[in-house]
PDB file of C-alpha atoms in Angstrom:
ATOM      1  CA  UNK A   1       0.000   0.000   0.000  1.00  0.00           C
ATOM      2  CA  UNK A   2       1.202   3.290  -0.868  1.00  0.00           C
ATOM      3  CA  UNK A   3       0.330   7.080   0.297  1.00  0.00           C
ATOM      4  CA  UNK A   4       1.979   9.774  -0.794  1.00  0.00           C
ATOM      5  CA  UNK A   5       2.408  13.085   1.502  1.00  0.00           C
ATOM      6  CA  UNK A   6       3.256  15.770  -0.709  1.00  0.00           C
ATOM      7  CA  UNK A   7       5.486  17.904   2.355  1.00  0.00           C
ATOM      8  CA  UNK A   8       1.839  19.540   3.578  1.00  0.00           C
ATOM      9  CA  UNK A   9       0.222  19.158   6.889  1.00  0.00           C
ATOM     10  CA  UNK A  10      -2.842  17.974   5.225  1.00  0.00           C
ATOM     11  CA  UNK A  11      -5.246  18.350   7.853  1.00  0.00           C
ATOM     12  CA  UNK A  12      -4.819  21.922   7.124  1.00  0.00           C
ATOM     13  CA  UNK A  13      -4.399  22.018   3.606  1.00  0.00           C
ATOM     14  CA  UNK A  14      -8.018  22.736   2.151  1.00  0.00           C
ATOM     15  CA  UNK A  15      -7.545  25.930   4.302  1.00  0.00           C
ATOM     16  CA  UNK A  16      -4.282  27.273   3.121  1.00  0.00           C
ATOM     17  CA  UNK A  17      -4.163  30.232   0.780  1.00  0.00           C
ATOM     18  CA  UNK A  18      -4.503  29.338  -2.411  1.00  0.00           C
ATOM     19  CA  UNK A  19      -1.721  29.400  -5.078  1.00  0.00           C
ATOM     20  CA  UNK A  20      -0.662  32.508  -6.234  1.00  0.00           C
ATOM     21  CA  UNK A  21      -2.231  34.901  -3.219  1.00  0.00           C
ATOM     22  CA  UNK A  22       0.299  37.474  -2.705  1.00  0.00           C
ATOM     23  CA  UNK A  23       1.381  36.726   1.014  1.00  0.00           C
ATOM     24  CA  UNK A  24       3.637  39.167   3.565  1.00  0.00           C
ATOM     25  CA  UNK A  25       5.230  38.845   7.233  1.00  0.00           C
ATOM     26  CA  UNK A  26       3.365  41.228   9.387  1.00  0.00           C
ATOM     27  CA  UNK A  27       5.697  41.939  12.275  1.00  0.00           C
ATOM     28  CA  UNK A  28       4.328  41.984  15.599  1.00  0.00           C
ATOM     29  CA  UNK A  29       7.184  42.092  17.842  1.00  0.00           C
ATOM     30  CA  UNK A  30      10.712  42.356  17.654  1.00  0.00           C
ATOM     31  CA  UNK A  31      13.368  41.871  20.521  1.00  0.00           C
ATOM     32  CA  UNK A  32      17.028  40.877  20.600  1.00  0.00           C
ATOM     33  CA  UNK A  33      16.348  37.111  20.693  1.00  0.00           C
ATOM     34  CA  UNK A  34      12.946  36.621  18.828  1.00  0.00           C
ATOM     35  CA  UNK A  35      10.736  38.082  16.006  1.00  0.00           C
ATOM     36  CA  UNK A  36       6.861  37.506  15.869  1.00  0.00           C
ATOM     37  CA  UNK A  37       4.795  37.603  12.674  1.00  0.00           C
ATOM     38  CA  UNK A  38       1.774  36.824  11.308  1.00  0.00           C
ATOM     39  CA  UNK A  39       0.829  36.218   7.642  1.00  0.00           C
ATOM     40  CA  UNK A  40      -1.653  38.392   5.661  1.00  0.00           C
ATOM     41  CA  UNK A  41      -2.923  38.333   2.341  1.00  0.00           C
ATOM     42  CA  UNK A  42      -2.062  41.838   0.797  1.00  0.00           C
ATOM     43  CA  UNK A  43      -5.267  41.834  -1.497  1.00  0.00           C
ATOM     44  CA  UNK A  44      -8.122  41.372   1.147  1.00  0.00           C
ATOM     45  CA  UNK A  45      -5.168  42.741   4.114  1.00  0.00           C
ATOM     46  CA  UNK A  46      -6.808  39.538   6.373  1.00  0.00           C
ATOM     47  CA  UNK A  47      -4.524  37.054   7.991  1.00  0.00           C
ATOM     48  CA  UNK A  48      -4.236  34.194   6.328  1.00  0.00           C
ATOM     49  CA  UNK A  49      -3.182  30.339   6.844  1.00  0.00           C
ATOM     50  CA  UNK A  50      -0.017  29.223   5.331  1.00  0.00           C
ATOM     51  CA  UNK A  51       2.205  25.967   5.504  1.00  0.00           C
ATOM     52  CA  UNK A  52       5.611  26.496   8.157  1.00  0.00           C
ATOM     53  CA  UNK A  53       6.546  24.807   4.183  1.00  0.00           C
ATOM     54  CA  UNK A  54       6.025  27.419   2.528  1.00  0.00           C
ATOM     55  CA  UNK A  55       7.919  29.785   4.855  1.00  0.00           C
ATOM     56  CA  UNK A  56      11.257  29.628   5.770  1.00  0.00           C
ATOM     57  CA  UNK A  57      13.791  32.730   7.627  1.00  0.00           C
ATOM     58  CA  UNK A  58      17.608  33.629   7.342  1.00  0.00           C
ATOM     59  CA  UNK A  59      19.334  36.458   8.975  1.00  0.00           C
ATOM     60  CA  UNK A  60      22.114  39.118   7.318  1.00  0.00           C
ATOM     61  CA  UNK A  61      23.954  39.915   9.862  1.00  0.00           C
ATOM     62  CA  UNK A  62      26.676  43.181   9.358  1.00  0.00           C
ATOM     63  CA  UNK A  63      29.066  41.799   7.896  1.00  0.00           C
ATOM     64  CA  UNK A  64      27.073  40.223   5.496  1.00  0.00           C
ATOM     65  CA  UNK A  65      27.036  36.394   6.077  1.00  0.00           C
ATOM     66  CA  UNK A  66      23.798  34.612   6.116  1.00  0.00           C
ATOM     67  CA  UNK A  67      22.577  31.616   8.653  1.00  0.00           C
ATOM     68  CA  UNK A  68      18.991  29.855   8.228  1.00  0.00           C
ATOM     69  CA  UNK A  69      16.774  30.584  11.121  1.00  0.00           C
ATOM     70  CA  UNK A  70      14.343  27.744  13.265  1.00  0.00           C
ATOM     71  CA  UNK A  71      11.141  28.728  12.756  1.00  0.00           C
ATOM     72  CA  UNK A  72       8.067  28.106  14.887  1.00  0.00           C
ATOM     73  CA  UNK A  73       4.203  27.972  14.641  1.00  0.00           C
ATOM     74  CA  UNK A  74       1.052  27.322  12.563  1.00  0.00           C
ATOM     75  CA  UNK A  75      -1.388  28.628  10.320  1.00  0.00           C
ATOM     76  CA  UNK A  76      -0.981  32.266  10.525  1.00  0.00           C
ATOM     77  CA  UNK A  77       0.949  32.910  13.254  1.00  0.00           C
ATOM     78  CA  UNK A  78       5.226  32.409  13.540  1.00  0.00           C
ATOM     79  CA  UNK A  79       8.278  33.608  15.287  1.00  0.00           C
ATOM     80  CA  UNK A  80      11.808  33.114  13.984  1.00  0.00           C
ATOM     81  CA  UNK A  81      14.672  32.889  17.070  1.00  0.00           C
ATOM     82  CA  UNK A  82      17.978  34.489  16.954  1.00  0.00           C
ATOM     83  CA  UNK A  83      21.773  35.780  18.508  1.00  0.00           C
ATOM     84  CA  UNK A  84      22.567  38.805  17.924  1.00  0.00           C
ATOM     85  CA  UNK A  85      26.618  38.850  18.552  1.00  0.00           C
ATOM     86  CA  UNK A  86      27.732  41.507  16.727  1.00  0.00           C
ATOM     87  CA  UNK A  87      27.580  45.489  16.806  1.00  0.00           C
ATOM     88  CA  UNK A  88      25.073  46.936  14.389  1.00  0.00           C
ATOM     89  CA  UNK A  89      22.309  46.741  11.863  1.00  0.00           C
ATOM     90  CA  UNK A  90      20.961  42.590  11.368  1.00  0.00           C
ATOM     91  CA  UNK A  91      17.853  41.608   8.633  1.00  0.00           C
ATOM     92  CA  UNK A  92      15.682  39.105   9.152  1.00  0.00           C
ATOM     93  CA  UNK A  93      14.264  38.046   5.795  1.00  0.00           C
ATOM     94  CA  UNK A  94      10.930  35.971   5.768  1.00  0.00           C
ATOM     95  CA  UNK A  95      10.368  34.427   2.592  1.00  0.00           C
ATOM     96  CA  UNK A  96       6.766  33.367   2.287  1.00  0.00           C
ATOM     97  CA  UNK A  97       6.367  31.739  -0.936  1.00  0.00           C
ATOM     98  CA  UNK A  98       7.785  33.652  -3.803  1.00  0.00           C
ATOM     99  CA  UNK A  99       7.606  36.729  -2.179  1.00  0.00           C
ATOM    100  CA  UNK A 100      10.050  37.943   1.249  1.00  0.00           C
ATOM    101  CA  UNK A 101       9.746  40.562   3.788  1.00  0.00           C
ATOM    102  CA  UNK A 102      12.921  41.915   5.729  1.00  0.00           C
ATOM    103  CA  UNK A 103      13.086  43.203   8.970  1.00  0.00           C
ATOM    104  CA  UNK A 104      16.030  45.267  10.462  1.00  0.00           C
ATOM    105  CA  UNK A 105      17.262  44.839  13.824  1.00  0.00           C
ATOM    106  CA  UNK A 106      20.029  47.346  14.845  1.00  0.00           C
ATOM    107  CA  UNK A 107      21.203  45.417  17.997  1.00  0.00           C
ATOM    108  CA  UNK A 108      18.624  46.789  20.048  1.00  0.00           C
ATOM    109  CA  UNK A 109      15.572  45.284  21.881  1.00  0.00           C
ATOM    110  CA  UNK A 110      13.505  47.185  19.402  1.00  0.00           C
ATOM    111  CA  UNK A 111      10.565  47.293  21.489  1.00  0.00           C
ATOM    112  CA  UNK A 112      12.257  49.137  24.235  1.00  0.00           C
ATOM    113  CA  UNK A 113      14.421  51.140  22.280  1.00  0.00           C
ATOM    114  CA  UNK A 114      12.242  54.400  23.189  1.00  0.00           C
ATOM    115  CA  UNK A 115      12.558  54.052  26.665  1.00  0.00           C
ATOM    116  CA  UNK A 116      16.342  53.491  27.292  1.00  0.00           C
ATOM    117  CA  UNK A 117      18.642  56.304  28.788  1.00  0.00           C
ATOM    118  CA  UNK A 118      19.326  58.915  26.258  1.00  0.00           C
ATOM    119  CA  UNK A 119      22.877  58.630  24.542  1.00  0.00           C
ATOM    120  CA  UNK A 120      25.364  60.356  26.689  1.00  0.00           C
ATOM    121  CA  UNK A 121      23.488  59.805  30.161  1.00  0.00           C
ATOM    122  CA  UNK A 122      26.091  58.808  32.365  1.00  0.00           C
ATOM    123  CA  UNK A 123      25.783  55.519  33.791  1.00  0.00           C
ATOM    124  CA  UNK A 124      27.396  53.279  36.185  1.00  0.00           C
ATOM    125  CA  UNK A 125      26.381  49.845  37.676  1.00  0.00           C
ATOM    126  CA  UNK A 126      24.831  49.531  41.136  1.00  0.00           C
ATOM    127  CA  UNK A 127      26.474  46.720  42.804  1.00  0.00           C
ATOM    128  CA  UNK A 128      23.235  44.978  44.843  1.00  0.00           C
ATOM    129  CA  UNK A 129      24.912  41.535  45.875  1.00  0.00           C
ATOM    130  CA  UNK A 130      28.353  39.419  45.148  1.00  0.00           C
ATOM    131  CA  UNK A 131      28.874  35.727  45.610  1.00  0.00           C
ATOM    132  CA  UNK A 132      31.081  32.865  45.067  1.00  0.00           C
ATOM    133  CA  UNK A 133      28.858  32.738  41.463  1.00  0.00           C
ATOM    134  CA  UNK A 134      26.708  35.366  40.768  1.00  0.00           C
ATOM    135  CA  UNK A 135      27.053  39.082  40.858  1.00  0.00           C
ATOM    136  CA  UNK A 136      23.329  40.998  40.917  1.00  0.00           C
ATOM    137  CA  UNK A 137      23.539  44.710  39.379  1.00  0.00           C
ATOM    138  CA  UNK A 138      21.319  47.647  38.346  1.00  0.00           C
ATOM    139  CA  UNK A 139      21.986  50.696  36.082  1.00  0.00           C
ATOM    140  CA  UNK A 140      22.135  54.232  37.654  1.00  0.00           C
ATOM    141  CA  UNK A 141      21.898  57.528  35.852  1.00  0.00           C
ATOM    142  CA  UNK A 142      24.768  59.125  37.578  1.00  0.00           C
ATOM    143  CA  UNK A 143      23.298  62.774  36.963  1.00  0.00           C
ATOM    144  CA  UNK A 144      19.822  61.731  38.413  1.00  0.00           C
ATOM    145  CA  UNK A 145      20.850  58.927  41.153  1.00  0.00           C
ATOM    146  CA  UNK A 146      17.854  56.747  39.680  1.00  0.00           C
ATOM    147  CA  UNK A 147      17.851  53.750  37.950  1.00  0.00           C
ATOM    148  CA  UNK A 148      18.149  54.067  34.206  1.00  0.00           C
ATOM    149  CA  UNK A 149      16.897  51.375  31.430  1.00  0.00           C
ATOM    150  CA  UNK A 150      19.745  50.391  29.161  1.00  0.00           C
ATOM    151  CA  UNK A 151      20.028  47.917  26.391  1.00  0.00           C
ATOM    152  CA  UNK A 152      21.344  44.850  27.361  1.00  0.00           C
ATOM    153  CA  UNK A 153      23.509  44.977  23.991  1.00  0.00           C
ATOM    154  CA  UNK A 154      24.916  48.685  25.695  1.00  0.00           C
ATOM    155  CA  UNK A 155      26.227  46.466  28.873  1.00  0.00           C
ATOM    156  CA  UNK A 156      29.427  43.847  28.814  1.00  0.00           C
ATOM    157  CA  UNK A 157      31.151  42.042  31.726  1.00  0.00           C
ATOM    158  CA  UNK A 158      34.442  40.891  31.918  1.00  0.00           C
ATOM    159  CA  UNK A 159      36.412  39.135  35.030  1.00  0.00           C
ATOM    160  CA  UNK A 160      39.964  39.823  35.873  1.00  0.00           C
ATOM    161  CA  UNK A 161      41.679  36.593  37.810  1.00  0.00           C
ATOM    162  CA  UNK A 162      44.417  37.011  40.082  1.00  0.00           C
ATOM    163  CA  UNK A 163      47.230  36.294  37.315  1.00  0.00           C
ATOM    164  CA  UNK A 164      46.144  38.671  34.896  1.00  0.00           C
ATOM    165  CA  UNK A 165      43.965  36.761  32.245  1.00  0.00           C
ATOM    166  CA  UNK A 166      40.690  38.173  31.410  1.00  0.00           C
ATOM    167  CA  UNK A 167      37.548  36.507  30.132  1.00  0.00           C
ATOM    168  CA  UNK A 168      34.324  37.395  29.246  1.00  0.00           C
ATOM    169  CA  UNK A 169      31.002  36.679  31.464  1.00  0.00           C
ATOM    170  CA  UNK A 170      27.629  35.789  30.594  1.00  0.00           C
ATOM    171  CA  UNK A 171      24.909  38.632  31.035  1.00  0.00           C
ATOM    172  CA  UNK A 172      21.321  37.999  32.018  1.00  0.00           C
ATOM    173  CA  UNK A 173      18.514  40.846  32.738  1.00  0.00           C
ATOM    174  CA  UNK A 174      16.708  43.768  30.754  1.00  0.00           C
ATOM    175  CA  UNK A 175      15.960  46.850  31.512  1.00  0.00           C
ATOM    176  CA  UNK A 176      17.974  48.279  34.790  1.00  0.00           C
ATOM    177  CA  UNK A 177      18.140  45.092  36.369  1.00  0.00           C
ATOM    178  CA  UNK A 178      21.313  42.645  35.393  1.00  0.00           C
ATOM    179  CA  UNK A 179      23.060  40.057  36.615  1.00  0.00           C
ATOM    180  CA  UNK A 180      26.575  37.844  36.041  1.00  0.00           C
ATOM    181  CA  UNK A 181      27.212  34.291  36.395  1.00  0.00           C
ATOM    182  CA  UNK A 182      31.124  33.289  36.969  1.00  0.00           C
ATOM    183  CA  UNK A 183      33.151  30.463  38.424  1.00  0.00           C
ATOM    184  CA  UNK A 184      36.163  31.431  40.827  1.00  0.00           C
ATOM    185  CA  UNK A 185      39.354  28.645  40.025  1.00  0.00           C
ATOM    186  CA  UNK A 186      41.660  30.313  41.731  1.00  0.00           C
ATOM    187  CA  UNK A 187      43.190  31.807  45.340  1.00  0.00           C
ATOM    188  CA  UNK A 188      43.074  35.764  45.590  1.00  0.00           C
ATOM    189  CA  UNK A 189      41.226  38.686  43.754  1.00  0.00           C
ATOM    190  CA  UNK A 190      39.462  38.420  41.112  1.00  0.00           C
ATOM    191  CA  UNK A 191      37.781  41.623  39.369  1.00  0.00           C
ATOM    192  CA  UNK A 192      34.338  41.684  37.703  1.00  0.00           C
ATOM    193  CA  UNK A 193      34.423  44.869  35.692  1.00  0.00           C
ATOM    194  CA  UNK A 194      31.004  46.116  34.148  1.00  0.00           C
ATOM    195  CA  UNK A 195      31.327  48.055  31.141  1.00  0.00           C
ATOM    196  CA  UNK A 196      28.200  50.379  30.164  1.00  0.00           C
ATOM    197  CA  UNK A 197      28.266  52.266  27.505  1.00  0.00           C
ATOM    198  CA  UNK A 198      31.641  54.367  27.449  1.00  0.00           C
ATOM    199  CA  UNK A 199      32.008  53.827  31.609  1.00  0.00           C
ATOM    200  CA  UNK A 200      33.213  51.009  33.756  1.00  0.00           C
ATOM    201  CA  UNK A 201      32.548  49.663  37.280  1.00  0.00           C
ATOM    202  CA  UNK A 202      35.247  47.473  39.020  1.00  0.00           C
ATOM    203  CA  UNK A 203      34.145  45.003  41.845  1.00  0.00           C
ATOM    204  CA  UNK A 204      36.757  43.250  43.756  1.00  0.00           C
ATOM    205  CA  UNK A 205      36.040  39.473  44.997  1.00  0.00           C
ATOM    206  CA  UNK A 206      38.401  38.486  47.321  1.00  0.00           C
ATOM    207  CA  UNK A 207      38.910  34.850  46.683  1.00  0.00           C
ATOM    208  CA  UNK A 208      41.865  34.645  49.283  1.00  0.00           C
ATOM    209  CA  UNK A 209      41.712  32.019  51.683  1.00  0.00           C
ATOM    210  CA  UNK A 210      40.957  32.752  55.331  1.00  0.00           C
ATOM    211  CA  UNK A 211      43.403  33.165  57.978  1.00  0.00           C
ATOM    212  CA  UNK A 212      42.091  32.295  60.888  1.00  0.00           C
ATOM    213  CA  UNK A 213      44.796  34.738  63.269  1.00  0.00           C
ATOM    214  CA  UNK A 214      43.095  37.580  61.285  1.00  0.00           C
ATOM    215  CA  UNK A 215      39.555  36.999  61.583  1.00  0.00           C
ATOM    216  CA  UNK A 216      37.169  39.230  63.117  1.00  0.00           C
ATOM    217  CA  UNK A 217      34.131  38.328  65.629  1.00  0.00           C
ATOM    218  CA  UNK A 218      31.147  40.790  65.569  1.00  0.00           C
ATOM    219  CA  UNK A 219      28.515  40.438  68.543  1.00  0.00           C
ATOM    220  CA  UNK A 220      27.288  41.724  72.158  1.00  0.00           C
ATOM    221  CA  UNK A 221      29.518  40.278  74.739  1.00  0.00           C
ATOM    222  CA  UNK A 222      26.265  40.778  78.001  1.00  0.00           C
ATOM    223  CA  UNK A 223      23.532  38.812  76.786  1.00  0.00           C
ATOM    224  CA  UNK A 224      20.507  37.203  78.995  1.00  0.00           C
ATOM    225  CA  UNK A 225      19.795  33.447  79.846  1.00  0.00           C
ATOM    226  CA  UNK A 226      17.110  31.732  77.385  1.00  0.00           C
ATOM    227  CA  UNK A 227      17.063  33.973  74.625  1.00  0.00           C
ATOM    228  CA  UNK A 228      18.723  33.140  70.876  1.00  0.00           C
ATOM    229  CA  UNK A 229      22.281  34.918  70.801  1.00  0.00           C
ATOM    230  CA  UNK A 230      24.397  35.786  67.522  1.00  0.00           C
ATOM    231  CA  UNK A 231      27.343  36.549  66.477  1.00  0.00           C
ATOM    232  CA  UNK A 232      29.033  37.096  62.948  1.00  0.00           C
ATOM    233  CA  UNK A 233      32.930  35.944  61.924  1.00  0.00           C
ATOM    234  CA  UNK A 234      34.111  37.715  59.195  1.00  0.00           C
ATOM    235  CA  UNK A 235      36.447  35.831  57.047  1.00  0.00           C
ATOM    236  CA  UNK A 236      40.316  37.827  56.806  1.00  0.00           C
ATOM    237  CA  UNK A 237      42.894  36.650  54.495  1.00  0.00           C
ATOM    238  CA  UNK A 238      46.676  36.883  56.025  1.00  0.00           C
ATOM    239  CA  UNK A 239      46.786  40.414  54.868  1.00  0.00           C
ATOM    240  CA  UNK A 240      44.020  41.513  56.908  1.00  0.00           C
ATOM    241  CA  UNK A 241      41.626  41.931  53.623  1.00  0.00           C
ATOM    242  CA  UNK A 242      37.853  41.180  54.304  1.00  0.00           C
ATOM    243  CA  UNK A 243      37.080  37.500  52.136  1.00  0.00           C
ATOM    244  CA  UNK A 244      33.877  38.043  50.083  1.00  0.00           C
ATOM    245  CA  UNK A 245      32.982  34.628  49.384  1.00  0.00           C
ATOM    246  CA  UNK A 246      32.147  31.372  51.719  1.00  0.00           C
ATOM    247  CA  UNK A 247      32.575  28.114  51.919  1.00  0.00           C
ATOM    248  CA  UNK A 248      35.335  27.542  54.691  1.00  0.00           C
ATOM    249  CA  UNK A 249      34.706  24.753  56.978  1.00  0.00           C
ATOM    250  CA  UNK A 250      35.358  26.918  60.512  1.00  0.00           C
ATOM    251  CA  UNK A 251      34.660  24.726  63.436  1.00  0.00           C
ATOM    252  CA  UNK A 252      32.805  26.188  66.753  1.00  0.00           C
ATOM    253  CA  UNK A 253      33.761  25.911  70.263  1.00  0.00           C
ATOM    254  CA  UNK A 254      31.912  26.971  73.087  1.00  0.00           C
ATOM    255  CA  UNK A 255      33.063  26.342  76.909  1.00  0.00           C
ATOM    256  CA  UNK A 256      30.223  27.103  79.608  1.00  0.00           C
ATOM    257  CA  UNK A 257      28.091  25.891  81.893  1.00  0.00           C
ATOM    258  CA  UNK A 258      24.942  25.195  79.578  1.00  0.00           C
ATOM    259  CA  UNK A 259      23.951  25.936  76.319  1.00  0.00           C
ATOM    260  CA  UNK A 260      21.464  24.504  73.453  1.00  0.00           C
ATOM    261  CA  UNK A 261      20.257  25.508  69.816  1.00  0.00           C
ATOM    262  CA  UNK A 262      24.176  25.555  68.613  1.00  0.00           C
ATOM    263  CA  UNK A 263      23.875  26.760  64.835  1.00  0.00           C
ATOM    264  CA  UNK A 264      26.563  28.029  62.096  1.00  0.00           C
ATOM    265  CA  UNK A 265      25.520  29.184  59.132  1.00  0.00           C
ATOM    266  CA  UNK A 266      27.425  30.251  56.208  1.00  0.00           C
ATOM    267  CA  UNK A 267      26.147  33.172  54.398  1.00  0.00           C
ATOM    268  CA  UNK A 268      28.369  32.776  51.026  1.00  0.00           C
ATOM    269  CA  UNK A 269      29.921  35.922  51.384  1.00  0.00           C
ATOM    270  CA  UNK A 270      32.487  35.545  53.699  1.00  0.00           C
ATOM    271  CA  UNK A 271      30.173  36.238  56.438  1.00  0.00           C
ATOM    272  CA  UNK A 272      29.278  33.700  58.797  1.00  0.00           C
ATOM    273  CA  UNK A 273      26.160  33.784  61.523  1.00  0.00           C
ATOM    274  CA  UNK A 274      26.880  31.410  65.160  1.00  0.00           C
ATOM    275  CA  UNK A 275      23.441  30.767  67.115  1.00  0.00           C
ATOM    276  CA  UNK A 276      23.076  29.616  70.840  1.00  0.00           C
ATOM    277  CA  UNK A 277      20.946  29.605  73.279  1.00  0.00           C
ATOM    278  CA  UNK A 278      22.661  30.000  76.671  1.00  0.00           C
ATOM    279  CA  UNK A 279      20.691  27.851  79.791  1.00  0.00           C
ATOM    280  CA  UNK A 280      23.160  28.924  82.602  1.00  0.00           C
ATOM    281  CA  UNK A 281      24.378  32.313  84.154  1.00  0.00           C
ATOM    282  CA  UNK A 282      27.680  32.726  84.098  1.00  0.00           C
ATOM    283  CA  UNK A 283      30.587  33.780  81.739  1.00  0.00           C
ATOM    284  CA  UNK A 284      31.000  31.621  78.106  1.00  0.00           C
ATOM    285  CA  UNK A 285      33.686  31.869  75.760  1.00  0.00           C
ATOM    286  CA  UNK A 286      33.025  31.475  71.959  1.00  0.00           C
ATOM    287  CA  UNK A 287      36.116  30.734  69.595  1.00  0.00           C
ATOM    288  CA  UNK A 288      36.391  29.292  65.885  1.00  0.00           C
ATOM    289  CA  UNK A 289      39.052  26.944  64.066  1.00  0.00           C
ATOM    290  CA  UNK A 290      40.100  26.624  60.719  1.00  0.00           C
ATOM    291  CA  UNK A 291      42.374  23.698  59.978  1.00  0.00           C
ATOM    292  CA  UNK A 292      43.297  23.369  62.929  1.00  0.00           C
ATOM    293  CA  UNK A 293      44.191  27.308  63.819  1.00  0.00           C
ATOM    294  CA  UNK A 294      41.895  29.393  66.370  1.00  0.00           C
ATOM    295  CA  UNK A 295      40.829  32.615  66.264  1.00  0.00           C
ATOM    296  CA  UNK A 296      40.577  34.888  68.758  1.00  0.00           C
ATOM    297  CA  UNK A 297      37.975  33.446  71.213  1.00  0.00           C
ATOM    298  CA  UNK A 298      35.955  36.006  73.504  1.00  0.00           C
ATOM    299  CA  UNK A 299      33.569  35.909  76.161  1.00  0.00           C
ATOM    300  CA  UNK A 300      29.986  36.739  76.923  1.00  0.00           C
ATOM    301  CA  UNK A 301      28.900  37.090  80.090  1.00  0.00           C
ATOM    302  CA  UNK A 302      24.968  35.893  80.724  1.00  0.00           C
ATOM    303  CA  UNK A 303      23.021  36.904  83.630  1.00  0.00           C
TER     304      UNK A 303
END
């Protein structure tokens, strides 16, 4: 037995446009990683049903190679996905049938385009948080002190490692609102610089490993029996330096009469938060190890 499927989805293909209607992309939307677009007829100016085989999409980019493009949908409705990764103007050409419709994309979230910070605004990035793998940003007009929308194709990051090499970071956000994703291989500083526009930002993350001598311990020293007390070491390199990330395995000691609810918490930027509940009056001292070295212990007195 033999059937023959001539490259149609023929459940749809008594409703297709007919051969021969002059057919064009209708954009819809446009931003820096997709393209939506419907199909009209441009006699009656109605949408109108179409095979995804009769419709294919390539992109021009500025320097004038071309790449096919995956195209998605049904019937009258499509969207074409894309990477912009260079600097200036890209086309997307839809050919629908014998006839093609381009659309120009000048490395901008077109959509948005109208709202971003004039050029020449000043801007600089708002550090908000910094971890071991992710630093969290926002843009700031510098003349204005309030946040500014920017292009993500306006914004770049770039780490520095402690030997000198520098690499490129991936960038995720829109708007004011940014963030970058990195992985720390080696001991000491390592600089995430955040270039918008024509200015930079510089954020150091002290990858240095703690030295326990030089630690710091941050926390009442009177405190009251039954109640939760806290304290906070901060994480010093040999050089006296702050660390900004986690992950060291410090070890608590307590010596007192009675205590309960013992927690350490590491809060991944160097910081880390001791819990205790003391049951006793009397004087307790609190200290910390790293691999084998103590800090500084130091005493609380509970009445």
């Amino acid at each position: 037995t033999e059937y023959i499927l001539n490259n149609r989805e023929v459940s749809m293909n008594k409703y297709f446009a007919a051969p021969g209607t002059p057919l064009i992309a209708s954009i819809k939307k446009a931003t820096s990683t997709i393209l939506d677009f419907e199909v009209y007829d441009q006699n009656t100016n109605k949408r109108a049903l179409v095979s995804p085989f009769d419709i294919s999409a390539t992109i021009r980019t500025p320097n004038g190679s071309t790449a096919a493009l995956p195209l998605n949908g049904v019937g009258h409705t499509y969207d074409v996905t894309y990477t912009l990764t260079e600097q200036g103007p890209h086309t997307i050409i839809i050919s629908i049938r014998d006839t093609q419709t381009e659309y120009i994309l000048n490395n901008r979230e077109v959509s948005m385009n109208k709202y971003f910070a004039a050029p020449g605004t000043p801007l600089i990035a708002s550090i908000k948080k910094a971890t071991s793998t992710i630093l969290d940003f926002e843009v700031y007009d510098q003349n204005t002190n309030k946040r500014a929308l920017v292009s993500p194709f306006d914004i770049s990051a770039t780490i520095r490692t402690p030997n000198g090499s520098t690499a490129a970071l991936p960038l995720n956000g829109v708007g004011h609102t940014y963030d970058v994703t990195y992985t720390l291989t080696e001991q000491g500083p390592h600089t995430i610089i955040i270039s918008i526009r024509d200015t930079q930002t510089e954020y150091i993350l002290n990858n240095s490993t703690p030295d326990p001598s030089h630690c710091k311990i941050e926390g009442e020293q009177v405190w009251k029996v039954g109640e939760k007390y806290e304290c906070v070491l901060v994480a010093c390199d040999s050089s006296g330096r702050e660390c900004e990330l986690g992950g060291s395995m410090f070890e608590v000691m307590v010596r007192g009469l009675g205590f309960e609810g013992l927690e350490f918490q590491d809060l991944g930027d160097g910081r880390y938060r001791f819990s205790i509940v003391f049951l006793k009056e009397g004087e307790y001292e609190i200290g910390f190890s790293l691999g084998g070295v103590n800090t500084d212990g130091f005493v609380v007195d509970v009445h």
